[in-house]
Coordinates of C-alpha atoms and ligand atoms in Angstrom, one line a residue:
X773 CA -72.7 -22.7 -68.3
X774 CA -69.9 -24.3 -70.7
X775 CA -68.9 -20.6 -71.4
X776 CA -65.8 -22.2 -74.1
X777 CA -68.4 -24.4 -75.3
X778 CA -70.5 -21.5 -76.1
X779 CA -68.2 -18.8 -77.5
X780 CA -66.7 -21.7 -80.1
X781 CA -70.3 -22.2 -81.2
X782 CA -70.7 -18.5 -81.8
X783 CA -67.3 -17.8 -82.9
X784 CA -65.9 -15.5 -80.2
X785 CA -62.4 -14.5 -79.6
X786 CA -62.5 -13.1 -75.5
X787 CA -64.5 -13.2 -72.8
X788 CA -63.6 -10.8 -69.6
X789 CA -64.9 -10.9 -66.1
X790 CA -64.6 -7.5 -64.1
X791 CA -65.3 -7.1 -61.0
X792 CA -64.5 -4.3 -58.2
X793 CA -64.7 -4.6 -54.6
X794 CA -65.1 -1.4 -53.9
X795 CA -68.3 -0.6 -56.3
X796 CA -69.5 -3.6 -56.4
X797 CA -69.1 -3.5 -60.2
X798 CA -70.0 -6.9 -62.0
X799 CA -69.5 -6.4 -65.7
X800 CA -68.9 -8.8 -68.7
X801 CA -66.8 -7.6 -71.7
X802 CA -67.2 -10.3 -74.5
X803 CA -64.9 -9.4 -78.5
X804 CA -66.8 -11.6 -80.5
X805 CA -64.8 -10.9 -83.9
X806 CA -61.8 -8.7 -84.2
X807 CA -60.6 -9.4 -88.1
X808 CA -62.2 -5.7 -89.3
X809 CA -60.9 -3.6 -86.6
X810 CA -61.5 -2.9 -82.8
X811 CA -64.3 -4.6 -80.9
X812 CA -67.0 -1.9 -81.2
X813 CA -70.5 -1.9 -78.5
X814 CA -72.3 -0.6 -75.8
X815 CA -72.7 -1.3 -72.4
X816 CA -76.0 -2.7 -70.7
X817 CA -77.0 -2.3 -67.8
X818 CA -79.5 -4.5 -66.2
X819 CA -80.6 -6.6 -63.6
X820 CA -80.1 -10.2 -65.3
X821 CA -82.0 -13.4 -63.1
X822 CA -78.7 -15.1 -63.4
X823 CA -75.1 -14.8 -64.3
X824 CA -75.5 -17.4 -67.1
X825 CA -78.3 -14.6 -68.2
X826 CA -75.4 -12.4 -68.5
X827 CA -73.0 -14.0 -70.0
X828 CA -75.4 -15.4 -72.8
X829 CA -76.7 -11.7 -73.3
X830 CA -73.5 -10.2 -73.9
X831 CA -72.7 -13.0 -76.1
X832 CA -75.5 -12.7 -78.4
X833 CA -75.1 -8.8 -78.5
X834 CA -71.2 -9.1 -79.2
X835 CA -71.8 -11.5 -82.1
X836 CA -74.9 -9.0 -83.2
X837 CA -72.1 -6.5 -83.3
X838 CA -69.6 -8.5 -85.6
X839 CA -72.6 -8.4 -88.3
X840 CA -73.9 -4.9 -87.7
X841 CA -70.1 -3.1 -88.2
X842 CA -69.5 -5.5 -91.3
X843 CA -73.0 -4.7 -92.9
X844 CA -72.1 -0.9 -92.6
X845 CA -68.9 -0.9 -94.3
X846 CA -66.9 0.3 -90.8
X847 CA -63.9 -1.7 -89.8
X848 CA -64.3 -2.6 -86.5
X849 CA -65.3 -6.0 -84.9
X850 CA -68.2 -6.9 -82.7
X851 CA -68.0 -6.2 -78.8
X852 CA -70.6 -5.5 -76.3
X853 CA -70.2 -5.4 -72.3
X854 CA -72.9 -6.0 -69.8
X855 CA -73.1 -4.9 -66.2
X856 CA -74.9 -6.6 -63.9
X857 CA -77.4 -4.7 -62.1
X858 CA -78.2 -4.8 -58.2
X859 CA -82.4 -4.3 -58.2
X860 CA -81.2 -2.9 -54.5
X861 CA -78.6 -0.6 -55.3
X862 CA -79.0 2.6 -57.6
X863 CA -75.4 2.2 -59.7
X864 CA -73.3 5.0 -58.4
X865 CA -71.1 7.4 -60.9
X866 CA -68.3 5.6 -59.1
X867 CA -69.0 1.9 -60.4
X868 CA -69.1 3.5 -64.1
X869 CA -66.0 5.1 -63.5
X870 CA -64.4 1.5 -62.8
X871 CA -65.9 0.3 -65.4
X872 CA -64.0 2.9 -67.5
X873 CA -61.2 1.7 -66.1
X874 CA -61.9 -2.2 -67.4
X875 CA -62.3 -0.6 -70.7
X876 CA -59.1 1.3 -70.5
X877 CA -56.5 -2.0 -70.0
X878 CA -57.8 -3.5 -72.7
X879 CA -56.7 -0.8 -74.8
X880 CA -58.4 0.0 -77.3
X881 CA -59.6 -4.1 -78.0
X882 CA -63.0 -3.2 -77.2
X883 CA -64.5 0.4 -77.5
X884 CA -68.0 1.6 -75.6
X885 CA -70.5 3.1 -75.7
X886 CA -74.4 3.6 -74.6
X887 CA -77.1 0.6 -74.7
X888 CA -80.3 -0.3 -72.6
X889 CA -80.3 1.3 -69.7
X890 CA -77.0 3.3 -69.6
X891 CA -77.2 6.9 -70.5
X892 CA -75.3 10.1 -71.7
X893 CA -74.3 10.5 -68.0
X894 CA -72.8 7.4 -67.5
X895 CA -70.7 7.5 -70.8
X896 CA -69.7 11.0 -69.4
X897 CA -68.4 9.2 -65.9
X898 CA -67.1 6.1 -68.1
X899 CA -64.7 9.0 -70.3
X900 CA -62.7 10.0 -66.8
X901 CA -61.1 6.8 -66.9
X902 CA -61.1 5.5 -70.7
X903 CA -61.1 7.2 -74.6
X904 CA -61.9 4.3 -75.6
X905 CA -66.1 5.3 -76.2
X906 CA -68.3 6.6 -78.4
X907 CA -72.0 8.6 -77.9
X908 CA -71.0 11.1 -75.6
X909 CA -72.8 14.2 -75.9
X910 CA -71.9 17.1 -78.0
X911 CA -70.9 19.5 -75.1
X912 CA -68.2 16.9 -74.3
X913 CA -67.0 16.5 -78.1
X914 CA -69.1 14.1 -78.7
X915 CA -71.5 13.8 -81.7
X916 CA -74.7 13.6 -79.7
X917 CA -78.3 12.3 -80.5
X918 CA -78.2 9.8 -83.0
X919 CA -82.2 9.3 -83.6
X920 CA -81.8 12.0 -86.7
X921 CA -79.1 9.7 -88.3
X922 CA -80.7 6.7 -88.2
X923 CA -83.4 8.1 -89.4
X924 CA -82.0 9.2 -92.4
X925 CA -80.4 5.6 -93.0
X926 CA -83.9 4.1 -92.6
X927 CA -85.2 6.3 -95.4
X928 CA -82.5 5.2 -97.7
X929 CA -83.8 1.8 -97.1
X930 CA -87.4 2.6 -97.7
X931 CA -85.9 4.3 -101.1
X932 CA -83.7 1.2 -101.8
X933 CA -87.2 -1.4 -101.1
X934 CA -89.4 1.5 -102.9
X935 CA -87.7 1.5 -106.1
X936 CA -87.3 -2.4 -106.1
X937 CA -90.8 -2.9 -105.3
X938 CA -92.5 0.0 -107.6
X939 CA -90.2 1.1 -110.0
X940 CA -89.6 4.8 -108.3
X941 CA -87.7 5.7 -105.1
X942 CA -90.2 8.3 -104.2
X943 CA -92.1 8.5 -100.9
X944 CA -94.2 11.1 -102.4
X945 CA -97.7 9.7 -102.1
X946 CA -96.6 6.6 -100.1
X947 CA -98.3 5.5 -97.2
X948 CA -96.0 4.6 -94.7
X949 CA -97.0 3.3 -90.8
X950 CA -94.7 4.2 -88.1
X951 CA -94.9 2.4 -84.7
X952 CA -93.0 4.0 -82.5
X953 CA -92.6 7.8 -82.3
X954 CA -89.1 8.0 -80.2
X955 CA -85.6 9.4 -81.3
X956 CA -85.9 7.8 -84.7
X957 CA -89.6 7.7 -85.1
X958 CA -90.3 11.1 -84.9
X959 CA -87.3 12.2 -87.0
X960 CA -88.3 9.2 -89.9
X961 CA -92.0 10.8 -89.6
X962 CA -90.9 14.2 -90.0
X963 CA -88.8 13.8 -92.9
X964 CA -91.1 11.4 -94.7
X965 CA -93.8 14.0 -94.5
X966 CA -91.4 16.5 -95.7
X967 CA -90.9 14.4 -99.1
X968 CA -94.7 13.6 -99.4
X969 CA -95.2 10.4 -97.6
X970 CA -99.0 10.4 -95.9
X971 CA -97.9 9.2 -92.7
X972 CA -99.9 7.0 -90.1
X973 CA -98.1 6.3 -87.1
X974 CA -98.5 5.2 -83.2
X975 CA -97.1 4.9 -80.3
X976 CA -98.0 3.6 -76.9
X977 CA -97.2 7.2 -75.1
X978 CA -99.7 9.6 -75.7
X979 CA -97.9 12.6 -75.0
X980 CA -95.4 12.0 -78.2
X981 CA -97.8 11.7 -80.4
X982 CA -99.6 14.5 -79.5
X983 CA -96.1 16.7 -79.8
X984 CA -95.6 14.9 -83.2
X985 CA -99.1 15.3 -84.5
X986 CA -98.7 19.3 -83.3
X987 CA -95.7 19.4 -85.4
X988 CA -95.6 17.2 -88.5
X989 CA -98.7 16.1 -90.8
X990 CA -99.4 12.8 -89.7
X991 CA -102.3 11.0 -89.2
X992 CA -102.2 8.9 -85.3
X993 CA -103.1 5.8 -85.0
X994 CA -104.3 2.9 -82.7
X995 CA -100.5 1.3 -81.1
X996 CA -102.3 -2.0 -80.4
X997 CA -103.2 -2.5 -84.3
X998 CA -100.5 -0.5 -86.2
X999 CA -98.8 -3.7 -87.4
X1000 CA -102.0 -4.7 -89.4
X1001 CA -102.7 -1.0 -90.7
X1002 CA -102.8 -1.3 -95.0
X1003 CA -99.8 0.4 -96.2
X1004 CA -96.5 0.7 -98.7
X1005 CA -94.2 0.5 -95.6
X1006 CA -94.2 -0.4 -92.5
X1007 CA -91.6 1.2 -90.1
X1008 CA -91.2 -1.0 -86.9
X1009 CA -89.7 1.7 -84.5
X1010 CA -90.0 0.8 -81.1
X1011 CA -89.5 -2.9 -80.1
X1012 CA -87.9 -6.2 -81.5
X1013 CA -89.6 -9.3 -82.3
X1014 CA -92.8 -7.5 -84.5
X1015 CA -92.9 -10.3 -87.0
X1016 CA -93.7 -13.5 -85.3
X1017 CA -95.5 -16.4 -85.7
X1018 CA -98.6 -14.9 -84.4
X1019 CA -98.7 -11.5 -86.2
X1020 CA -97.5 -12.2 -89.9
X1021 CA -100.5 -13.3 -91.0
X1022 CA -101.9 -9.5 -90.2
X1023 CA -99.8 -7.9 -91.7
X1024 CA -100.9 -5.8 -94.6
X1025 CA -98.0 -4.0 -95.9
X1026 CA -95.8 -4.1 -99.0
X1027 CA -92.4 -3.7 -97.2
X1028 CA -91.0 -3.6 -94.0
X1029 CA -88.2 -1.4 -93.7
X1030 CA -87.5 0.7 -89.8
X1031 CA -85.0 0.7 -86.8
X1032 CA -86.0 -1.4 -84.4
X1033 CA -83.6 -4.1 -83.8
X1034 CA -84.2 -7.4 -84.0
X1035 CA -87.5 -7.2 -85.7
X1036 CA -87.6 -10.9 -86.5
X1037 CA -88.8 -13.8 -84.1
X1038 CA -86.2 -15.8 -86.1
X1039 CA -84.1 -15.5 -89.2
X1040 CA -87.2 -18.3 -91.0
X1041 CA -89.7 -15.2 -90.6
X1042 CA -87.6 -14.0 -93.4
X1043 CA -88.8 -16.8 -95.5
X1044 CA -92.4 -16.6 -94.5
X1045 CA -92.0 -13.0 -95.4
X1046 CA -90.6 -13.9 -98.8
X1047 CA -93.6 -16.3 -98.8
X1048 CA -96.3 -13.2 -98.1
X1049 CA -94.8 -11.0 -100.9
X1050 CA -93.3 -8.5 -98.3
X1051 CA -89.8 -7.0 -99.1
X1052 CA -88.0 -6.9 -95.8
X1053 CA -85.2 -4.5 -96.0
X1054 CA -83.0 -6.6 -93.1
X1055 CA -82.7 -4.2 -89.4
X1056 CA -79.0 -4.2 -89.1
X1057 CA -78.2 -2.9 -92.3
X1058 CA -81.4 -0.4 -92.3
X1059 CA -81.0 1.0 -88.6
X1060 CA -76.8 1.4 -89.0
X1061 CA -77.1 4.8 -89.2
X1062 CA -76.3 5.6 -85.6
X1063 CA -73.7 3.1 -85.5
X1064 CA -72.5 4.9 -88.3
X1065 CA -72.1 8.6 -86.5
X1066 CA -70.6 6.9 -83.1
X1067 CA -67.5 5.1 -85.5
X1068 CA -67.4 8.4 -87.5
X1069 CA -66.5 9.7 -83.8
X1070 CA -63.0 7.8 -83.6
X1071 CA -61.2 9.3 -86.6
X1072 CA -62.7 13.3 -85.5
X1073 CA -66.5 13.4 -86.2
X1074 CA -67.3 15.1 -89.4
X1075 CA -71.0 15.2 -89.7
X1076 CA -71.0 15.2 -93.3
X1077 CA -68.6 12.1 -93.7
X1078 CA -71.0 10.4 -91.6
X1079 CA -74.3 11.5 -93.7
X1080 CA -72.4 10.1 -96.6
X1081 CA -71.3 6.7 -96.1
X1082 CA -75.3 6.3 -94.1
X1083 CA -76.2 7.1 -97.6
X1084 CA -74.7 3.8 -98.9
X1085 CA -77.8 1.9 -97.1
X1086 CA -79.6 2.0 -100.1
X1087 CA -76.8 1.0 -102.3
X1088 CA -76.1 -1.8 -100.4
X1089 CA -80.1 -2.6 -99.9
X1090 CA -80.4 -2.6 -103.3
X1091 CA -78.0 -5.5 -103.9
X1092 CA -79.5 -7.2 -101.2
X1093 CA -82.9 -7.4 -103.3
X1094 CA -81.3 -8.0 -106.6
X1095 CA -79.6 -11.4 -104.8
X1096 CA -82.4 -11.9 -103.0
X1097 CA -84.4 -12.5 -106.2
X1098 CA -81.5 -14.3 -108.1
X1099 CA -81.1 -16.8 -105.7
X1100 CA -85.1 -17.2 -104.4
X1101 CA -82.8 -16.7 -100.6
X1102 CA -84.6 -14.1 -98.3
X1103 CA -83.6 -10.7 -97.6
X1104 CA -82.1 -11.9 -94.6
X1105 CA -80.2 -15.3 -95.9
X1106 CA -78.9 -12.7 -98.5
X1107 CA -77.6 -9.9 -96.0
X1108 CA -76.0 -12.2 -93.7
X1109 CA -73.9 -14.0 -96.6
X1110 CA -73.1 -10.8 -97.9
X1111 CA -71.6 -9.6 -94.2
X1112 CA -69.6 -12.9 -94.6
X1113 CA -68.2 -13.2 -97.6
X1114 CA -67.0 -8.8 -96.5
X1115 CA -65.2 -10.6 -93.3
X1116 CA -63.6 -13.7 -95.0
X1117 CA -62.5 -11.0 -98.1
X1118 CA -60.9 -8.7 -95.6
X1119 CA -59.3 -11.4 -93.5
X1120 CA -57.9 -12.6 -96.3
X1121 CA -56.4 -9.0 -97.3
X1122 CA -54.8 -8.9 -93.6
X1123 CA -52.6 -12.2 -94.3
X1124 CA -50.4 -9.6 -96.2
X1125 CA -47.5 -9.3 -93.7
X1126 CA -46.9 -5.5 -92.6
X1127 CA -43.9 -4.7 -90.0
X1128 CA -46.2 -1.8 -88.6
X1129 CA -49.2 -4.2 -88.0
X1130 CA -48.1 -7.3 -86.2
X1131 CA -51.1 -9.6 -87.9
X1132 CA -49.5 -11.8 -89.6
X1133 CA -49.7 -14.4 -91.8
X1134 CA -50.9 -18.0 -90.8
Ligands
NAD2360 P1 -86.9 5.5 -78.1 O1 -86.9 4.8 -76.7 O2 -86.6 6.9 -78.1 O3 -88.4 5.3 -78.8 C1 -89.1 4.2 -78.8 C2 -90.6 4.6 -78.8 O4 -91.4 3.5 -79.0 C3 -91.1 5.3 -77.5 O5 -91.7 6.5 -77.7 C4 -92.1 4.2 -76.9 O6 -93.1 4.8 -76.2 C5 -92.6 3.6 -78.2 N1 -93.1 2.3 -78.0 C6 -92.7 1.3 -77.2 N2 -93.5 0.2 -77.3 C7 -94.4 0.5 -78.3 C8 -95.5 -0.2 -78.9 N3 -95.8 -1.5 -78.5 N4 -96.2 0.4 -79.8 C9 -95.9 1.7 -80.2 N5 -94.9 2.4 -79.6 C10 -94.2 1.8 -78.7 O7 -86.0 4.6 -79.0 P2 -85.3 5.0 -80.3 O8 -83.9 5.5 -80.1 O9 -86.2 5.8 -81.1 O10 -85.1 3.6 -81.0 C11 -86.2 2.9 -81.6 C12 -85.8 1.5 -82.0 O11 -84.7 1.6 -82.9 C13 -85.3 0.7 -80.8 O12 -85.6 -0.7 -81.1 C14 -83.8 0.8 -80.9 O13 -83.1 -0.3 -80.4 C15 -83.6 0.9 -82.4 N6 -82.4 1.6 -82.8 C16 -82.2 2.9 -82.5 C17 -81.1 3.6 -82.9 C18 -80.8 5.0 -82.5 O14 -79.9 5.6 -83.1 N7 -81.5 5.6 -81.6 C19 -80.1 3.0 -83.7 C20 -80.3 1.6 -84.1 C21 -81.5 1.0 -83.6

């Protein structure tokens, strides 16, 4: 792989190659953009077919990043690191510890934090050797679970795509599908019940939604054809990739507005969205609520401060739609200019010479 080649196509600053003897540690650290702050993403673990694999993952993710941090309002860049998992070996608390360790020369360039298959345990081994992370859990000062935050961003965007669709931000009386019952699922469920939604939702384990359908009023439905189900929103909660070429002709919704990243097969299945009449509130402005809570971390967490600014989602949705229909772009076109023209304004700010912050001018 060209690796220069590609990280001048995708605009990325640094690329860094760790690896310890000991361990056996094999991880990737790619800052794609640092011109709003720190380089801010998780770590995956997996076990990629090849290091090219690798090295295109973490640059996708990192560049991700740069978009989801602008679209919230945080400052911080896009980062994301990737560790290279042995199918032989079970990764020992020793190999995240050097990985913490990576983390911690770069000082503070790129900050941490959880992603596929790293957990609360490994950020806990990662924090021995850096500060530089977010997620950890609440007994070790961290913020915790952040399924009920994101949850809360997602119905801001349901708000923000029901009032531009209908008229009224109210769920009351809605009917909204949920596929996907996990961390955010079963918190979006429980507080769209709580504000009158009639809620439909599925989910592939049974078990979940038994527990959710003991708990809240919702009414379970087949995971298989949840997508088609006829509704005012669909929330896509679990996987990426729900509207493709072979599903969004089924789809019988008004608006599609959940966590799940990724939900596109491309960015043109925002057009053929557009096309079909559905509002598509964009993923990485709807699901930035727990991305929102882990930033909220590095300045002292303050639960409410975070609540707040996830608040802003449907603010910011709002002018999304409003551009959207100005300019006949999709939702998408739209929120990905708007993260744009936020980076270029703010790089511009940042000529502005200051003796205490060595960016200067060019
Ligand atoms: P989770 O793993 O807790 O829950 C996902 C649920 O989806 C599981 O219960 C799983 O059984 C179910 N599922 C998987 N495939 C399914 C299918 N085909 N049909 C129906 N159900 C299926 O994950 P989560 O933390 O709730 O996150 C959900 C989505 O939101 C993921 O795509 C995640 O990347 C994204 N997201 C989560 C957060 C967060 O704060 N947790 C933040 C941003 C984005």
């Amino acid at each position: 792989m060209d690796i220069f080649k590609a990280m001048a196509q995708r605009g990325h600053e640094q690329v860094i190659f760790n690896f310890d003897h000991t361990t056996g540690l094999r991880a990737i650290i790619a800052i794609h953009d640092t011109t709003l702050g720190p380089a801010l993403g998780g770590c995956r673990l997996f076990p990629y077919g090849s290091e090219d694999a690798a090295i295109e993952d973490v640059l996708r993710l990192s560049e991700g990043m740069t978009y989801k941090a602008a679209a919230a309002g945080i400052d911080f860049g896009g980062g994301q690191a990737v560790i290279l998992e042995d199918p032989a070996a079970k990764p020992s608390a020793e190999l995240f510890r050097a990985f913490g360790r990576y983390v911690e020369t770069l000082q503070g360039r790129y900050i941490t934090g959880e992603d596929v298959g790293t957990g609360e345990g490994d950020l806990v081994q990662i924090s021995k050797e850096t500060g530089y992370l977010i997620g950890l859990p609440k007994a070790y000062g961290g913020s915790g679970d952040t399924g009920d935050m994101t949850a809360q961003g997602v119905i801001a965007a349901i708000r923000a795509s029901l009032s531009h669709r209908f008229g009224s931000a109210s769920l009351k009386g809605r009917r909204l599908a949920i596929q996907g019952l996990g961390k955010v699922g079963y918190q979006l469920a429980r507080r769209a019940a709580q504000e009158g939604a009639y809620v439909i939702a599925a989910d592939i384990n049974p078990h979940v939604v038994g527990k959710a359908a003991a708990e809240i009023n919702i009414e379970p439905a087949d995971p298989w054809t949840i997508l088609e189900t006829a509704c005012d929103v669909l929330a896509p909660c679990a996987l990426g990739n729900v509207v493709n070429r072979g599903s969004i002709d089924k789809l019988a919704c008004q608006i599609i507005a959940g966590s799940a990243n990724n939900q596109l097969e491309d960015p043109s299945m925002g057009n053929a969205l557009r096309d079909r009449q559905i509002l598509y509130a964009p993923d990485f402005m709807t699901n930035a609520g727990g991305l929102i809570q882990g930033a909220t971390e590095i300045h002292g967490y303050n639960d409410e401060r975070a609540r707040r600014q996830v608040e802003n989602i449907y603010q910011l949705l709002g002018d999304v739609f409003r551009r959207a229909d100005e300019t006949g772009l999709s939702t998408v076109d739209v929120a990905m200019a708007m993260v744009e023209e936020r980076i270029d304004l703010l790089h511009s700010i940042r000529r502005i010479f200051s003796p205490d912050h060595p960016k200067t001018a060019q």
